Each structure stands twice: as C-alpha cells, then as structure tokens.
Amino acid sequence: MLPLLATKYAIKYENEKKTCDGRYTIGRAWRFGSMGKDQGTSKCRGKCDENTECKFFYYNDGKWCALYRSCDQSRSPGFKGTTYEKQTEGIALCF
C-alpha cells in the first residue's frame, strides 16, 4: 500500500481582481455556471488535485476556474475571485 500525501491550499489572493498571469495557465479555463460558490471552488480544487503541474487555482465570481503552474507574476481578471496555492503536507495517508 502506497502512502498518499494530504494536500492543503493556502489563500494567495482573496476576493480580489488579481490572480496569476495567463502565461502560467494550464490548459483551458472551466465555467461551472450552475454551481454555488462552495461547489464550484471544490470542483476547481479537484481539477488542481488531479494535475501534477498545478500549483495554484483561481475561482471567481463569474464561476470560472483556472489552473496555474506558477504565480510569479499576476494579472487583473474581469471578476473578483480567490487564488489558492497548493501546499503538500508531510502527512501520509494510507488506504
């Protein structure tokens, strides 16, 4: 049985018109139009969890989700949102 590392996220920018620069975007953005804020944030987080390149994710008031490999530079998106930074914990979970 292989241990899995627990993943936590810290807030980098909260409820701001600021997120990671577009040059760091991984793939395309997703829109979770029919979901509430908590559901959309959770789904966006799941997309980041599944992608080994993902170090940051952004979910905004327009219900858009974007994944980023870095956040060395920022940009001003059209909607306020929150950018989260992935932090892998040293706690092993065995299943």
PDB file of N, CA and C in Angstrom:
ATOM      1  N   MET A   1       0.842  -1.182   0.000  1.00  0.00           N
ATOM      2  CA  MET A   1       0.000   0.000   0.000  1.00  0.00           C
ATOM      3  C   MET A   1       0.892   1.251   0.000  1.00  0.00           C
ATOM      4  N   LEU A   2       0.679   2.128  -0.959  1.00  0.00           N
ATOM      5  CA  LEU A   2       1.476   3.347  -1.055  1.00  0.00           C
ATOM      6  C   LEU A   2       0.822   4.474  -0.277  1.00  0.00           C
ATOM      7  N   PRO A   3       1.596   5.237   0.470  1.00  0.00           N
ATOM      8  CA  PRO A   3       1.022   6.379   1.184  1.00  0.00           C
ATOM      9  C   PRO A   3       0.741   7.527   0.216  1.00  0.00           C
ATOM     10  N   LEU A   4      -0.313   8.250   0.470  1.00  0.00           N
ATOM     11  CA  LEU A   4      -0.635   9.453  -0.292  1.00  0.00           C
ATOM     12  C   LEU A   4      -0.376  10.651   0.604  1.00  0.00           C
ATOM     13  N   LEU A   5       0.101  11.729   0.018  1.00  0.00           N
ATOM     14  CA  LEU A   5       0.319  12.945   0.793  1.00  0.00           C
ATOM     15  C   LEU A   5      -0.944  13.785   0.784  1.00  0.00           C
ATOM     16  N   ALA A   6      -1.331  14.271   1.936  1.00  0.00           N
ATOM     17  CA  ALA A   6      -2.504  15.133   2.042  1.00  0.00           C
ATOM     18  C   ALA A   6      -2.191  16.479   1.398  1.00  0.00           C
ATOM     19  N   THR A   7      -3.152  17.030   0.670  1.00  0.00           N
ATOM     20  CA  THR A   7      -2.955  18.309   0.000  1.00  0.00           C
ATOM     21  C   THR A   7      -3.820  19.368   0.660  1.00  0.00           C
ATOM     22  N   LYS A   8      -3.206  20.464   1.016  1.00  0.00           N
ATOM     23  CA  LYS A   8      -3.912  21.617   1.564  1.00  0.00           C
ATOM     24  C   LYS A   8      -3.676  22.791   0.628  1.00  0.00           C
ATOM     25  N   TYR A   9      -4.501  23.822   0.784  1.00  0.00           N
ATOM     26  CA  TYR A   9      -4.353  25.030  -0.010  1.00  0.00           C
ATOM     27  C   TYR A   9      -4.350  26.243   0.907  1.00  0.00           C
ATOM     28  N   ALA A  10      -3.488  27.179   0.609  1.00  0.00           N
ATOM     29  CA  ALA A  10      -3.451  28.459   1.319  1.00  0.00           C
ATOM     30  C   ALA A  10      -3.959  29.535   0.362  1.00  0.00           C
ATOM     31  N   ILE A  11      -4.615  30.532   0.884  1.00  0.00           N
ATOM     32  CA  ILE A  11      -5.114  31.626   0.049  1.00  0.00           C
ATOM     33  C   ILE A  11      -3.961  32.578  -0.273  1.00  0.00           C
ATOM     34  N   LYS A  12      -3.783  32.843  -1.567  1.00  0.00           N
ATOM     35  CA  LYS A  12      -2.770  33.805  -2.015  1.00  0.00           C
ATOM     36  C   LYS A  12      -3.410  35.189  -2.203  1.00  0.00           C
ATOM     37  N   TYR A  13      -4.523  35.231  -2.943  1.00  0.00           N
ATOM     38  CA  TYR A  13      -5.295  36.473  -3.131  1.00  0.00           C
ATOM     39  C   TYR A  13      -6.744  36.135  -2.821  1.00  0.00           C
ATOM     40  N   GLU A  14      -7.365  36.900  -1.934  1.00  0.00           N
ATOM     41  CA  GLU A  14      -8.743  36.606  -1.536  1.00  0.00           C
ATOM     42  C   GLU A  14      -9.709  37.690  -1.981  1.00  0.00           C
ATOM     43  N   ASN A  15     -10.732  37.264  -2.749  1.00  0.00           N
ATOM     44  CA  ASN A  15     -11.795  38.157  -3.210  1.00  0.00           C
ATOM     45  C   ASN A  15     -11.229  39.431  -3.837  1.00  0.00           C
ATOM     46  N   GLU A  16     -10.265  39.237  -4.732  1.00  0.00           N
ATOM     47  CA  GLU A  16      -9.598  40.365  -5.403  1.00  0.00           C
ATOM     48  C   GLU A  16      -9.688  40.217  -6.909  1.00  0.00           C
ATOM     49  N   LYS A  17      -9.532  41.336  -7.603  1.00  0.00           N
ATOM     50  CA  LYS A  17      -9.373  41.309  -9.060  1.00  0.00           C
ATOM     51  C   LYS A  17      -7.886  41.133  -9.346  1.00  0.00           C
ATOM     52  N   LYS A  18      -7.341  40.014  -8.866  1.00  0.00           N
ATOM     53  CA  LYS A  18      -5.920  39.716  -9.023  1.00  0.00           C
ATOM     54  C   LYS A  18      -5.737  38.210  -8.979  1.00  0.00           C
ATOM     55  N   THR A  19      -4.981  37.683  -9.933  1.00  0.00           N
ATOM     56  CA  THR A  19      -4.643  36.263  -9.939  1.00  0.00           C
ATOM     57  C   THR A  19      -3.333  36.075 -10.690  1.00  0.00           C
ATOM     58  N   CYS A  20      -2.948  34.836 -10.926  1.00  0.00           N
ATOM     59  CA  CYS A  20      -1.692  34.530 -11.610  1.00  0.00           C
ATOM     60  C   CYS A  20      -1.768  34.959 -13.079  1.00  0.00           C
ATOM     61  N   ASP A  21      -0.633  35.334 -13.618  1.00  0.00           N
ATOM     62  CA  ASP A  21      -0.545  35.762 -15.009  1.00  0.00           C
ATOM     63  C   ASP A  21      -0.929  34.625 -15.954  1.00  0.00           C
ATOM     64  N   GLY A  22      -1.549  34.969 -17.065  1.00  0.00           N
ATOM     65  CA  GLY A  22      -2.024  33.988 -18.039  1.00  0.00           C
ATOM     66  C   GLY A  22      -0.942  33.104 -18.636  1.00  0.00           C
ATOM     67  N   ARG A  23       0.300  33.544 -18.635  1.00  0.00           N
ATOM     68  CA  ARG A  23       1.381  32.716 -19.215  1.00  0.00           C
ATOM     69  C   ARG A  23       1.596  31.433 -18.418  1.00  0.00           C
ATOM     70  N   TYR A  24       1.081  31.387 -17.174  1.00  0.00           N
ATOM     71  CA  TYR A  24       1.248  30.212 -16.322  1.00  0.00           C
ATOM     72  C   TYR A  24       0.036  29.276 -16.347  1.00  0.00           C
ATOM     73  N   THR A  25      -0.973  29.612 -17.159  1.00  0.00           N
ATOM     74  CA  THR A  25      -2.202  28.823 -17.223  1.00  0.00           C
ATOM     75  C   THR A  25      -1.936  27.416 -17.739  1.00  0.00           C
ATOM     76  N   ILE A  26      -2.575  26.454 -17.128  1.00  0.00           N
ATOM     77  CA  ILE A  26      -2.505  25.057 -17.573  1.00  0.00           C
ATOM     78  C   ILE A  26      -3.811  24.756 -18.298  1.00  0.00           C
ATOM     79  N   GLY A  27      -3.731  24.442 -19.571  1.00  0.00           N
ATOM     80  CA  GLY A  27      -4.928  24.081 -20.331  1.00  0.00           C
ATOM     81  C   GLY A  27      -5.904  25.230 -20.458  1.00  0.00           C
ATOM     82  N   ARG A  28      -7.172  24.885 -20.452  1.00  0.00           N
ATOM     83  CA  ARG A  28      -8.230  25.894 -20.604  1.00  0.00           C
ATOM     84  C   ARG A  28      -8.924  26.128 -19.281  1.00  0.00           C
ATOM     85  N   ALA A  29      -9.678  27.215 -19.218  1.00  0.00           N
ATOM     86  CA  ALA A  29     -10.483  27.510 -18.025  1.00  0.00           C
ATOM     87  C   ALA A  29     -11.819  26.778 -18.143  1.00  0.00           C
ATOM     88  N   TRP A  30     -12.443  26.488 -17.013  1.00  0.00           N
ATOM     89  CA  TRP A  30     -13.753  25.847 -16.973  1.00  0.00           C
ATOM     90  C   TRP A  30     -14.741  26.814 -16.356  1.00  0.00           C
ATOM     91  N   ARG A  31     -15.990  26.721 -16.792  1.00  0.00           N
ATOM     92  CA  ARG A  31     -17.052  27.516 -16.181  1.00  0.00           C
ATOM     93  C   ARG A  31     -18.045  26.566 -15.547  1.00  0.00           C
ATOM     94  N   PHE A  32     -18.288  26.747 -14.257  1.00  0.00           N
ATOM     95  CA  PHE A  32     -19.225  25.927 -13.504  1.00  0.00           C
ATOM     96  C   PHE A  32     -20.458  26.769 -13.203  1.00  0.00           C
ATOM     97  N   GLY A  33     -21.202  27.114 -14.250  1.00  0.00           N
ATOM     98  CA  GLY A  33     -22.296  28.076 -14.179  1.00  0.00           C
ATOM     99  C   GLY A  33     -23.428  27.767 -13.235  1.00  0.00           C
ATOM    100  N   SER A  34     -23.810  26.506 -13.110  1.00  0.00           N
ATOM    101  CA  SER A  34     -24.984  26.197 -12.294  1.00  0.00           C
ATOM    102  C   SER A  34     -24.641  25.888 -10.832  1.00  0.00           C
ATOM    103  N   MET A  35     -23.371  25.933 -10.497  1.00  0.00           N
ATOM    104  CA  MET A  35     -22.953  25.585  -9.133  1.00  0.00           C
ATOM    105  C   MET A  35     -22.867  26.800  -8.230  1.00  0.00           C
ATOM    106  N   GLY A  36     -23.085  26.570  -6.950  1.00  0.00           N
ATOM    107  CA  GLY A  36     -22.865  27.611  -5.962  1.00  0.00           C
ATOM    108  C   GLY A  36     -21.370  27.811  -5.771  1.00  0.00           C
ATOM    109  N   LYS A  37     -21.005  28.847  -5.040  1.00  0.00           N
ATOM    110  CA  LYS A  37     -19.590  29.186  -4.862  1.00  0.00           C
ATOM    111  C   LYS A  37     -18.793  28.042  -4.216  1.00  0.00           C
ATOM    112  N   ASP A  38     -19.324  27.439  -3.140  1.00  0.00           N
ATOM    113  CA  ASP A  38     -18.601  26.369  -2.458  1.00  0.00           C
ATOM    114  C   ASP A  38     -18.432  25.143  -3.351  1.00  0.00           C
ATOM    115  N   GLN A  39     -19.487  24.780  -4.090  1.00  0.00           N
ATOM    116  CA  GLN A  39     -19.417  23.637  -5.003  1.00  0.00           C
ATOM    117  C   GLN A  39     -18.405  23.896  -6.111  1.00  0.00           C
ATOM    118  N   GLY A  40     -18.445  25.083  -6.679  1.00  0.00           N
ATOM    119  CA  GLY A  40     -17.528  25.437  -7.772  1.00  0.00           C
ATOM    120  C   GLY A  40     -16.087  25.461  -7.311  1.00  0.00           C
ATOM    121  N   THR A  41     -15.855  26.027  -6.126  1.00  0.00           N
ATOM    122  CA  THR A  41     -14.496  26.059  -5.572  1.00  0.00           C
ATOM    123  C   THR A  41     -13.993  24.637  -5.349  1.00  0.00           C
ATOM    124  N   SER A  42     -14.847  23.777  -4.826  1.00  0.00           N
ATOM    125  CA  SER A  42     -14.471  22.388  -4.569  1.00  0.00           C
ATOM    126  C   SER A  42     -14.146  21.651  -5.872  1.00  0.00           C
ATOM    127  N   LYS A  43     -14.942  21.871  -6.896  1.00  0.00           N
ATOM    128  CA  LYS A  43     -14.704  21.221  -8.190  1.00  0.00           C
ATOM    129  C   LYS A  43     -13.403  21.731  -8.811  1.00  0.00           C
ATOM    130  N   CYS A  44     -13.147  23.016  -8.708  1.00  0.00           N
ATOM    131  CA  CYS A  44     -11.916  23.619  -9.229  1.00  0.00           C
ATOM    132  C   CYS A  44     -10.706  23.051  -8.480  1.00  0.00           C
ATOM    133  N   ARG A  45     -10.827  22.952  -7.177  1.00  0.00           N
ATOM    134  CA  ARG A  45      -9.759  22.355  -6.357  1.00  0.00           C
ATOM    135  C   ARG A  45      -9.481  20.925  -6.811  1.00  0.00           C
ATOM    136  N   GLY A  46     -10.533  20.174  -7.096  1.00  0.00           N
ATOM    137  CA  GLY A  46     -10.386  18.803  -7.576  1.00  0.00           C
ATOM    138  C   GLY A  46      -9.600  18.737  -8.881  1.00  0.00           C
ATOM    139  N   LYS A  47      -9.853  19.706  -9.771  1.00  0.00           N
ATOM    140  CA  LYS A  47      -9.097  19.770 -11.033  1.00  0.00           C
ATOM    141  C   LYS A  47      -7.614  19.979 -10.746  1.00  0.00           C
ATOM    142  N   CYS A  48      -7.302  20.834  -9.780  1.00  0.00           N
ATOM    143  CA  CYS A  48      -5.910  21.093  -9.411  1.00  0.00           C
ATOM    144  C   CYS A  48      -5.290  19.864  -8.744  1.00  0.00           C
ATOM    145  N   ASP A  49      -6.043  19.209  -7.876  1.00  0.00           N
ATOM    146  CA  ASP A  49      -5.557  17.998  -7.205  1.00  0.00           C
ATOM    147  C   ASP A  49      -5.149  16.928  -8.224  1.00  0.00           C
ATOM    148  N   GLU A  50      -5.924  16.823  -9.308  1.00  0.00           N
ATOM    149  CA  GLU A  50      -5.698  15.793 -10.324  1.00  0.00           C
ATOM    150  C   GLU A  50      -4.512  16.096 -11.241  1.00  0.00           C
ATOM    151  N   ASN A  51      -4.036  17.332 -11.237  1.00  0.00           N
ATOM    152  CA  ASN A  51      -2.998  17.748 -12.179  1.00  0.00           C
ATOM    153  C   ASN A  51      -1.679  17.983 -11.435  1.00  0.00           C
ATOM    154  N   THR A  52      -0.666  17.192 -11.729  1.00  0.00           N
ATOM    155  CA  THR A  52       0.614  17.310 -11.020  1.00  0.00           C
ATOM    156  C   THR A  52       1.329  18.623 -11.312  1.00  0.00           C
ATOM    157  N   GLU A  53       1.023  19.257 -12.450  1.00  0.00           N
ATOM    158  CA  GLU A  53       1.626  20.557 -12.772  1.00  0.00           C
ATOM    159  C   GLU A  53       1.010  21.698 -11.979  1.00  0.00           C
ATOM    160  N   CYS A  54      -0.217  21.510 -11.519  1.00  0.00           N
ATOM    161  CA  CYS A  54      -0.976  22.584 -10.881  1.00  0.00           C
ATOM    162  C   CYS A  54      -0.406  22.935  -9.508  1.00  0.00           C
ATOM    163  N   LYS A  55      -0.067  24.219  -9.352  1.00  0.00           N
ATOM    164  CA  LYS A  55       0.424  24.740  -8.069  1.00  0.00           C
ATOM    165  C   LYS A  55      -0.521  25.785  -7.488  1.00  0.00           C
ATOM    166  N   PHE A  56      -1.407  26.335  -8.336  1.00  0.00           N
ATOM    167  CA  PHE A  56      -2.368  27.366  -7.936  1.00  0.00           C
ATOM    168  C   PHE A  56      -3.663  27.142  -8.695  1.00  0.00           C
ATOM    169  N   PHE A  57      -4.792  27.502  -8.079  1.00  0.00           N
ATOM    170  CA  PHE A  57      -6.038  27.571  -8.833  1.00  0.00           C
ATOM    171  C   PHE A  57      -6.793  28.821  -8.422  1.00  0.00           C
ATOM    172  N   TYR A  58      -7.623  29.285  -9.342  1.00  0.00           N
ATOM    173  CA  TYR A  58      -8.388  30.522  -9.178  1.00  0.00           C
ATOM    174  C   TYR A  58      -9.844  30.220  -9.476  1.00  0.00           C
ATOM    175  N   TYR A  59     -10.742  30.644  -8.591  1.00  0.00           N
ATOM    176  CA  TYR A  59     -12.172  30.535  -8.829  1.00  0.00           C
ATOM    177  C   TYR A  59     -12.782  31.900  -8.565  1.00  0.00           C
ATOM    178  N   ASN A  60     -13.593  32.386  -9.534  1.00  0.00           N
ATOM    179  CA  ASN A  60     -14.082  33.754  -9.400  1.00  0.00           C
ATOM    180  C   ASN A  60     -15.598  33.864  -9.332  1.00  0.00           C
ATOM    181  N   ASP A  61     -16.066  35.090  -9.142  1.00  0.00           N
ATOM    182  CA  ASP A  61     -17.494  35.371  -9.012  1.00  0.00           C
ATOM    183  C   ASP A  61     -18.271  35.075 -10.290  1.00  0.00           C
ATOM    184  N   GLY A  62     -17.583  34.992 -11.426  1.00  0.00           N
ATOM    185  CA  GLY A  62     -18.225  34.627 -12.690  1.00  0.00           C
ATOM    186  C   GLY A  62     -18.311  33.125 -12.865  1.00  0.00           C
ATOM    187  N   LYS A  63     -17.885  32.384 -11.837  1.00  0.00           N
ATOM    188  CA  LYS A  63     -17.907  30.924 -11.789  1.00  0.00           C
ATOM    189  C   LYS A  63     -16.921  30.283 -12.770  1.00  0.00           C
ATOM    190  N   TRP A  64     -15.790  30.978 -12.983  1.00  0.00           N
ATOM    191  CA  TRP A  64     -14.713  30.448 -13.818  1.00  0.00           C
ATOM    192  C   TRP A  64     -13.619  29.870 -12.942  1.00  0.00           C
ATOM    193  N   CYS A  65     -13.018  28.797 -13.437  1.00  0.00           N
ATOM    194  CA  CYS A  65     -11.932  28.103 -12.755  1.00  0.00           C
ATOM    195  C   CYS A  65     -10.721  28.061 -13.682  1.00  0.00           C
ATOM    196  N   ALA A  66      -9.553  28.402 -13.158  1.00  0.00           N
ATOM    197  CA  ALA A  66      -8.314  28.325 -13.933  1.00  0.00           C
ATOM    198  C   ALA A  66      -7.222  27.708 -13.066  1.00  0.00           C
ATOM    199  N   LEU A  67      -6.359  26.922 -13.706  1.00  0.00           N
ATOM    200  CA  LEU A  67      -5.232  26.283 -13.026  1.00  0.00           C
ATOM    201  C   LEU A  67      -3.936  26.931 -13.499  1.00  0.00           C
ATOM    202  N   TYR A  68      -2.965  27.020 -12.596  1.00  0.00           N
ATOM    203  CA  TYR A  68      -1.683  27.656 -12.924  1.00  0.00           C
ATOM    204  C   TYR A  68      -0.513  26.819 -12.413  1.00  0.00           C
ATOM    205  N   ARG A  69       0.575  26.841 -13.169  1.00  0.00           N
ATOM    206  CA  ARG A  69       1.799  26.128 -12.754  1.00  0.00           C
ATOM    207  C   ARG A  69       2.693  27.014 -11.896  1.00  0.00           C
ATOM    208  N   SER A  70       2.495  28.330 -11.955  1.00  0.00           N
ATOM    209  CA  SER A  70       3.292  29.285 -11.191  1.00  0.00           C
ATOM    210  C   SER A  70       2.443  30.530 -10.968  1.00  0.00           C
ATOM    211  N   CYS A  71       2.933  31.401 -10.095  1.00  0.00           N
ATOM    212  CA  CYS A  71       2.232  32.663  -9.852  1.00  0.00           C
ATOM    213  C   CYS A  71       3.271  33.749  -9.563  1.00  0.00           C
ATOM    214  N   ASP A  72       4.397  33.670 -10.275  1.00  0.00           N
ATOM    215  CA  ASP A  72       5.472  34.644 -10.081  1.00  0.00           C
ATOM    216  C   ASP A  72       5.059  36.057 -10.483  1.00  0.00           C
ATOM    217  N   GLN A  73       4.148  36.136 -11.452  1.00  0.00           N
ATOM    218  CA  GLN A  73       3.605  37.431 -11.866  1.00  0.00           C
ATOM    219  C   GLN A  73       2.094  37.336 -11.857  1.00  0.00           C
ATOM    220  N   SER A  74       1.429  38.475 -11.726  1.00  0.00           N
ATOM    221  CA  SER A  74      -0.030  38.484 -11.620  1.00  0.00           C
ATOM    222  C   SER A  74      -0.670  39.262 -12.758  1.00  0.00           C
ATOM    223  N   ARG A  75      -1.998  39.154 -12.822  1.00  0.00           N
ATOM    224  CA  ARG A  75      -2.799  39.901 -13.792  1.00  0.00           C
ATOM    225  C   ARG A  75      -4.094  40.328 -13.109  1.00  0.00           C
ATOM    226  N   SER A  76      -4.841  41.210 -13.783  1.00  0.00           N
ATOM    227  CA  SER A  76      -6.137  41.672 -13.267  1.00  0.00           C
ATOM    228  C   SER A  76      -7.249  41.080 -14.121  1.00  0.00           C
ATOM    229  N   PRO A  77      -7.946  40.044 -13.628  1.00  0.00           N
ATOM    230  CA  PRO A  77      -9.047  39.442 -14.383  1.00  0.00           C
ATOM    231  C   PRO A  77     -10.296  40.316 -14.338  1.00  0.00           C
ATOM    232  N   GLY A  78     -11.318  39.922 -15.082  1.00  0.00           N
ATOM    233  CA  GLY A  78     -12.558  40.678 -15.148  1.00  0.00           C
ATOM    234  C   GLY A  78     -13.439  40.583 -13.913  1.00  0.00           C
ATOM    235  N   PHE A  79     -13.292  39.513 -13.143  1.00  0.00           N
ATOM    236  CA  PHE A  79     -14.117  39.299 -11.958  1.00  0.00           C
ATOM    237  C   PHE A  79     -13.241  39.173 -10.710  1.00  0.00           C
ATOM    238  N   LYS A  80     -13.804  39.552  -9.563  1.00  0.00           N
ATOM    239  CA  LYS A  80     -13.133  39.259  -8.293  1.00  0.00           C
ATOM    240  C   LYS A  80     -13.169  37.755  -8.077  1.00  0.00           C
ATOM    241  N   GLY A  81     -12.134  37.247  -7.428  1.00  0.00           N
ATOM    242  CA  GLY A  81     -12.082  35.829  -7.130  1.00  0.00           C
ATOM    243  C   GLY A  81     -11.002  35.554  -6.101  1.00  0.00           C
ATOM    244  N   THR A  82     -10.786  34.281  -5.839  1.00  0.00           N
ATOM    245  CA  THR A  82      -9.778  33.866  -4.874  1.00  0.00           C
ATOM    246  C   THR A  82      -8.795  32.913  -5.540  1.00  0.00           C
ATOM    247  N   THR A  83      -7.509  33.153  -5.315  1.00  0.00           N
ATOM    248  CA  THR A  83      -6.441  32.302  -5.825  1.00  0.00           C
ATOM    249  C   THR A  83      -5.884  31.503  -4.658  1.00  0.00           C
ATOM    250  N   TYR A  84      -5.796  30.200  -4.858  1.00  0.00           N
ATOM    251  CA  TYR A  84      -5.318  29.278  -3.824  1.00  0.00           C
ATOM    252  C   TYR A  84      -3.982  28.678  -4.242  1.00  0.00           C
ATOM    253  N   GLU A  85      -3.083  28.498  -3.279  1.00  0.00           N
ATOM    254  CA  GLU A  85      -1.775  27.893  -3.531  1.00  0.00           C
ATOM    255  C   GLU A  85      -1.731  26.496  -2.917  1.00  0.00           C
ATOM    256  N   LYS A  86      -1.358  25.508  -3.737  1.00  0.00           N
ATOM    257  CA  LYS A  86      -1.271  24.117  -3.276  1.00  0.00           C
ATOM    258  C   LYS A  86      -0.082  23.948  -2.343  1.00  0.00           C
ATOM    259  N   GLN A  87      -0.323  23.296  -1.221  1.00  0.00           N
ATOM    260  CA  GLN A  87       0.729  23.010  -0.251  1.00  0.00           C
ATOM    261  C   GLN A  87       0.627  21.540   0.134  1.00  0.00           C
ATOM    262  N   THR A  88       1.587  20.748  -0.290  1.00  0.00           N
ATOM    263  CA  THR A  88       1.571  19.325   0.042  1.00  0.00           C
ATOM    264  C   THR A  88       2.113  19.135   1.438  1.00  0.00           C
ATOM    265  N   GLU A  89       1.336  18.524   2.273  1.00  0.00           N
ATOM    266  CA  GLU A  89       1.706  18.272   3.652  1.00  0.00           C
ATOM    267  C   GLU A  89       2.567  17.018   3.760  1.00  0.00           C
ATOM    268  N   GLY A  90       3.307  16.901   4.798  1.00  0.00           N
ATOM    269  CA  GLY A  90       4.124  15.727   5.042  1.00  0.00           C
ATOM    270  C   GLY A  90       3.386  14.615   5.778  1.00  0.00           C
ATOM    271  N   ILE A  91       2.065  14.677   5.801  1.00  0.00           N
ATOM    272  CA  ILE A  91       1.263  13.674   6.490  1.00  0.00           C
ATOM    273  C   ILE A  91       0.905  12.593   5.477  1.00  0.00           C
ATOM    274  N   ALA A  92       1.282  11.379   5.732  1.00  0.00           N
ATOM    275  CA  ALA A  92       0.973  10.273   4.819  1.00  0.00           C
ATOM    276  C   ALA A  92      -0.382   9.672   5.179  1.00  0.00           C
ATOM    277  N   LEU A  93      -1.174   9.458   4.160  1.00  0.00           N
ATOM    278  CA  LEU A  93      -2.465   8.799   4.325  1.00  0.00           C
ATOM    279  C   LEU A  93      -2.373   7.444   3.638  1.00  0.00           C
ATOM    280  N   CYS A  94      -2.633   6.380   4.336  1.00  0.00           N
ATOM    281  CA  CYS A  94      -2.574   5.040   3.759  1.00  0.00           C
ATOM    282  C   CYS A  94      -3.986   4.491   3.614  1.00  0.00           C
ATOM    283  N   PHE A  95      -4.246   3.930   2.472  1.00  0.00           N
ATOM    284  CA  PHE A  95      -5.559   3.341   2.199  1.00  0.00           C
ATOM    285  C   PHE A  95      -5.397   1.874   1.847  1.00  0.00           C
TER     286      PHE A  95
END
